[in-house]
């Protein structure tokens, strides 16, 4: 099967909440993403925010660093790869991402991985040579 | 954090005057809402009609404000834009909060 050549985007983002917020706004303005539907745009911005914020809060909880974001656009989906040099995921595995229980005391967190798992396909994580590699696809 | 406040009788109408509530401003949002909540004792309506993006940290901050107000003072949300609505729907928080599409007399009178 012939492969469709995609269009790639590459960002290097300091692992700080302000920098992530600004970078996301820049990503969403990229010419290559103008073809996304309104729904595709909101899903993309939300998932990337959750993933990048997780890296800031957890992987780089103890030391500063940078996050690499690679996006490849093809007609069917947006392929995303996020690479960081922070701490590994617990047990080097993706969190289960069960939906938080809304009964009783309302949760103020724990929504991130559930959103990521709900909205992405082909979610994969591995740890290699001191770096975290996360990849997934999003509908366009 | 840019949030304006208006008193409508017993009700406080807090308008978020910026387009994002995300991890970069979630703490400032909570702090500003804490200040605002001290300006009255009644219901608080949070107008989110200018907010085009919220992430789970922003959502957590809205939940924290609701909890800080306590059971006697409901926090109601007004004018959710499509992306914000989506986050509330996916996390099922749309079943927890009272949501209003638009400001109308009914909302104001139901104090």
Tab-separated table of N, CA and C in Angstrom, chain B residues 28-99:
chain	number	residue	atom	x	y	z
B	28	UNK	N	-4.098	30.587	40.361
B	28	UNK	CA	-4.549	31.988	40.350
B	28	UNK	C	-6.072	32.057	40.243
B	29	UNK	N	-6.658	31.163	39.466
B	29	UNK	CA	-8.119	31.118	39.338
B	29	UNK	C	-8.764	30.840	40.698
B	30	UNK	N	-8.241	29.831	41.398
B	30	UNK	CA	-8.796	29.476	42.717
B	30	UNK	C	-8.649	30.641	43.694
B	31	UNK	N	-7.472	31.290	43.702
B	31	UNK	CA	-7.224	32.405	44.624
B	31	UNK	C	-8.181	33.558	44.359
B	32	UNK	N	-8.353	33.905	43.090
B	32	UNK	CA	-9.234	35.021	42.726
B	32	UNK	C	-10.690	34.692	43.077
B	33	UNK	N	-11.098	33.448	42.853
B	33	UNK	CA	-12.476	33.058	43.167
B	33	UNK	C	-12.712	33.047	44.681
B	34	UNK	N	-11.666	32.753	45.441
B	34	UNK	CA	-11.786	32.789	46.893
B	34	UNK	C	-12.062	34.221	47.348
B	35	UNK	N	-11.312	35.178	46.788
B	35	UNK	CA	-11.543	36.606	47.079
B	35	UNK	C	-12.971	37.007	46.721
B	36	UNK	N	-13.382	36.607	45.520
B	36	UNK	CA	-14.709	36.990	45.027
B	36	UNK	C	-15.805	36.426	45.926
B	37	UNK	N	-15.623	35.182	46.373
B	37	UNK	CA	-16.680	34.544	47.167
B	37	UNK	C	-16.920	35.278	48.489
B	38	UNK	N	-15.916	36.016	48.948
B	38	UNK	CA	-16.053	36.759	50.209
B	38	UNK	C	-16.926	38.006	50.048
B	39	UNK	N	-17.216	38.387	48.804
B	39	UNK	CA	-18.008	39.599	48.557
B	39	UNK	C	-19.502	39.387	48.740
B	40	UNK	N	-19.941	38.171	49.002
B	40	UNK	CA	-21.366	37.915	49.212
B	40	UNK	C	-21.573	36.621	49.963
B	41	UNK	N	-22.849	36.314	50.225
B	41	UNK	CA	-23.156	35.062	50.936
B	41	UNK	C	-24.043	34.123	50.131
B	42	UNK	N	-24.543	34.615	48.998
B	42	UNK	CA	-25.519	33.835	48.225
B	42	UNK	C	-24.892	32.997	47.141
B	43	UNK	N	-25.718	32.701	46.148
B	43	UNK	CA	-25.264	31.870	45.022
B	43	UNK	C	-24.133	32.556	44.268
B	44	UNK	N	-23.307	31.731	43.642
B	44	UNK	CA	-22.251	32.252	42.775
B	44	UNK	C	-22.461	31.661	41.378
B	45	UNK	N	-22.580	32.555	40.404
B	45	UNK	CA	-22.685	32.106	39.017
B	45	UNK	C	-21.371	32.456	38.326
B	46	UNK	N	-20.730	31.441	37.761
B	46	UNK	CA	-19.451	31.633	37.080
B	46	UNK	C	-19.692	31.647	35.573
B	47	UNK	N	-19.472	32.823	34.984
B	47	UNK	CA	-19.693	32.991	33.545
B	47	UNK	C	-18.430	32.574	32.788
B	48	UNK	N	-18.554	31.462	32.047
B	48	UNK	CA	-17.402	30.917	31.314
B	48	UNK	C	-17.522	31.165	29.809
B	49	UNK	N	-18.385	32.112	29.423
B	49	UNK	CA	-18.662	32.269	27.990
B	49	UNK	C	-17.470	32.790	27.191
B	50	UNK	N	-16.466	33.358	27.875
B	50	UNK	CA	-15.269	33.801	27.145
B	50	UNK	C	-14.147	32.772	27.180
B	51	UNK	N	-14.395	31.666	27.893
B	51	UNK	CA	-13.351	30.647	28.049
B	51	UNK	C	-13.471	29.620	26.909
B	52	UNK	N	-12.458	29.571	26.059
B	52	UNK	CA	-12.517	28.648	24.920
B	52	UNK	C	-11.737	27.367	25.185
B	53	UNK	N	-10.953	27.344	26.277
B	53	UNK	CA	-10.189	26.128	26.568
B	53	UNK	C	-10.053	25.913	28.070
B	54	UNK	N	-10.307	24.684	28.492
B	54	UNK	CA	-10.065	24.291	29.891
B	54	UNK	C	-9.430	22.902	29.858
B	55	UNK	N	-8.447	22.658	30.723
B	55	UNK	CA	-7.885	21.304	30.816
B	55	UNK	C	-8.290	20.709	32.164
B	56	UNK	N	-7.776	19.522	32.494
B	56	UNK	CA	-8.248	18.874	33.721
B	56	UNK	C	-7.777	19.629	34.974
B	57	UNK	N	-6.670	20.362	34.876
B	57	UNK	CA	-6.245	21.191	36.016
B	57	UNK	C	-7.237	22.334	36.225
B	58	UNK	N	-7.684	22.938	35.127
B	58	UNK	CA	-8.684	24.004	35.201
B	58	UNK	C	-9.997	23.477	35.747
B	59	UNK	N	-10.376	22.294	35.279
B	59	UNK	CA	-11.605	21.662	35.766
B	59	UNK	C	-11.492	21.399	37.266
B	60	UNK	N	-10.334	20.880	37.689
B	60	UNK	CA	-10.098	20.610	39.111
B	60	UNK	C	-10.223	21.881	39.937
B	61	UNK	N	-9.777	23.007	39.364
B	61	UNK	CA	-9.865	24.284	40.072
B	61	UNK	C	-11.325	24.715	40.229
B	62	UNK	N	-12.135	24.482	39.197
B	62	UNK	CA	-13.563	24.824	39.284
B	62	UNK	C	-14.229	23.952	40.360
B	63	UNK	N	-13.866	22.672	40.401
B	63	UNK	CA	-14.407	21.763	41.420
B	63	UNK	C	-13.985	22.237	42.815
B	64	UNK	N	-12.722	22.662	42.933
B	64	UNK	CA	-12.220	23.131	44.230
B	64	UNK	C	-12.997	24.357	44.704
B	65	UNK	N	-13.335	25.253	43.776
B	65	UNK	CA	-14.110	26.447	44.132
B	65	UNK	C	-15.493	26.037	44.631
B	66	UNK	N	-16.087	25.082	43.928
B	66	UNK	CA	-17.403	24.598	44.339
B	66	UNK	C	-17.339	24.030	45.762
B	67	UNK	N	-16.310	23.246	46.040
B	67	UNK	CA	-16.183	22.639	47.362
B	67	UNK	C	-15.913	23.685	48.437
B	68	UNK	N	-15.095	24.698	48.097
B	68	UNK	CA	-14.770	25.743	49.072
B	68	UNK	C	-16.013	26.548	49.446
B	69	UNK	N	-16.936	26.718	48.495
B	69	UNK	CA	-18.163	27.467	48.779
B	69	UNK	C	-19.074	26.695	49.743
B	70	UNK	N	-18.965	25.378	49.738
B	70	UNK	CA	-19.755	24.544	50.648
B	70	UNK	C	-21.142	24.242	50.095
B	71	UNK	N	-21.821	23.323	50.741
B	71	UNK	CA	-23.111	22.841	50.264
B	71	UNK	C	-24.214	23.895	50.245
B	72	UNK	N	-24.064	24.911	51.109
B	72	UNK	CA	-25.113	25.932	51.235
B	72	UNK	C	-25.078	26.959	50.114
B	73	UNK	N	-23.928	27.057	49.452
B	73	UNK	CA	-23.755	28.076	48.404
B	73	UNK	C	-23.396	27.421	47.085
B	74	UNK	N	-24.402	27.145	46.280
B	74	UNK	CA	-24.093	26.452	45.031
B	74	UNK	C	-23.262	27.303	44.071
B	75	UNK	N	-22.395	26.664	43.317
B	75	UNK	CA	-21.671	27.306	42.231
B	75	UNK	C	-22.329	26.848	40.937
B	76	UNK	N	-22.859	27.810	40.200
B	76	UNK	CA	-23.511	27.483	38.931
B	76	UNK	C	-22.672	28.022	37.790
B	77	UNK	N	-22.747	27.338	36.658
B	77	UNK	CA	-21.905	27.713	35.526
B	77	UNK	C	-22.755	28.220	34.372
B	78	UNK	N	-22.251	29.256	33.729
B	78	UNK	CA	-23.010	29.925	32.677
B	78	UNK	C	-22.200	29.977	31.388
B	79	UNK	N	-22.870	29.643	30.270
B	79	UNK	CA	-22.304	29.899	28.949
B	79	UNK	C	-21.091	29.059	28.577
B	80	UNK	N	-21.195	27.737	28.765
B	80	UNK	CA	-20.063	26.883	28.397
B	80	UNK	C	-19.874	26.851	26.870
B	81	UNK	N	-18.656	27.124	26.420
B	81	UNK	CA	-18.340	27.041	24.987
B	81	UNK	C	-18.134	25.563	24.623
B	82	UNK	N	-18.152	25.220	23.331
B	82	UNK	CA	-18.118	23.793	22.958
B	82	UNK	C	-16.959	22.989	23.556
B	83	UNK	N	-15.769	23.542	23.574
B	83	UNK	CA	-14.629	22.777	24.101
B	83	UNK	C	-14.771	22.561	25.609
B	84	UNK	N	-15.224	23.579	26.307
B	84	UNK	CA	-15.405	23.466	27.757
B	84	UNK	C	-16.519	22.451	28.060
B	85	UNK	N	-17.582	22.534	27.260
B	85	UNK	CA	-18.692	21.587	27.402
B	85	UNK	C	-18.202	20.143	27.243
B	86	UNK	N	-17.328	19.945	26.271
B	86	UNK	CA	-16.804	18.611	25.990
B	86	UNK	C	-16.050	18.052	27.196
B	87	UNK	N	-15.233	18.892	27.845
B	87	UNK	CA	-14.471	18.442	29.009
B	87	UNK	C	-15.420	18.074	30.156
B	88	UNK	N	-16.459	18.886	30.348
B	88	UNK	CA	-17.438	18.586	31.398
B	88	UNK	C	-18.194	17.290	31.095
B	89	UNK	N	-18.508	17.074	29.813
B	89	UNK	CA	-19.248	15.880	29.425
B	89	UNK	C	-18.370	14.636	29.599
B	90	UNK	N	-17.124	14.689	29.111
B	90	UNK	CA	-16.233	13.522	29.176
B	90	UNK	C	-15.911	13.119	30.611
B	91	UNK	N	-15.871	14.076	31.516
B	91	UNK	CA	-15.550	13.773	32.914
B	91	UNK	C	-16.826	13.574	33.746
B	92	UNK	N	-17.974	13.685	33.091
B	92	UNK	CA	-19.296	13.560	33.705
B	92	UNK	C	-19.562	14.660	34.739
B	93	UNK	N	-18.770	15.695	34.728
B	93	UNK	CA	-18.990	16.816	35.641
B	93	UNK	C	-20.236	17.611	35.234
B	94	UNK	N	-20.720	17.368	34.012
B	94	UNK	CA	-21.959	18.042	33.588
B	94	UNK	C	-23.151	17.546	34.404
B	95	UNK	N	-22.987	16.362	35.058
B	95	UNK	CA	-24.078	15.838	35.888
B	95	UNK	C	-23.994	16.366	37.325
B	96	UNK	N	-22.902	17.035	37.655
B	96	UNK	CA	-22.671	17.506	39.021
B	96	UNK	C	-23.054	18.983	39.153
B	97	UNK	N	-22.690	19.770	38.141
B	97	UNK	CA	-22.920	21.215	38.198
B	97	UNK	C	-24.255	21.589	37.572
B	98	UNK	N	-24.841	22.681	38.074
B	98	UNK	CA	-25.989	23.287	37.404
B	98	UNK	C	-25.436	24.170	36.294
B	99	UNK	N	-25.850	23.882	35.052
B	99	UNK	CA	-25.332	24.608	33.897
B	99	UNK	C	-26.440	25.466	33.295
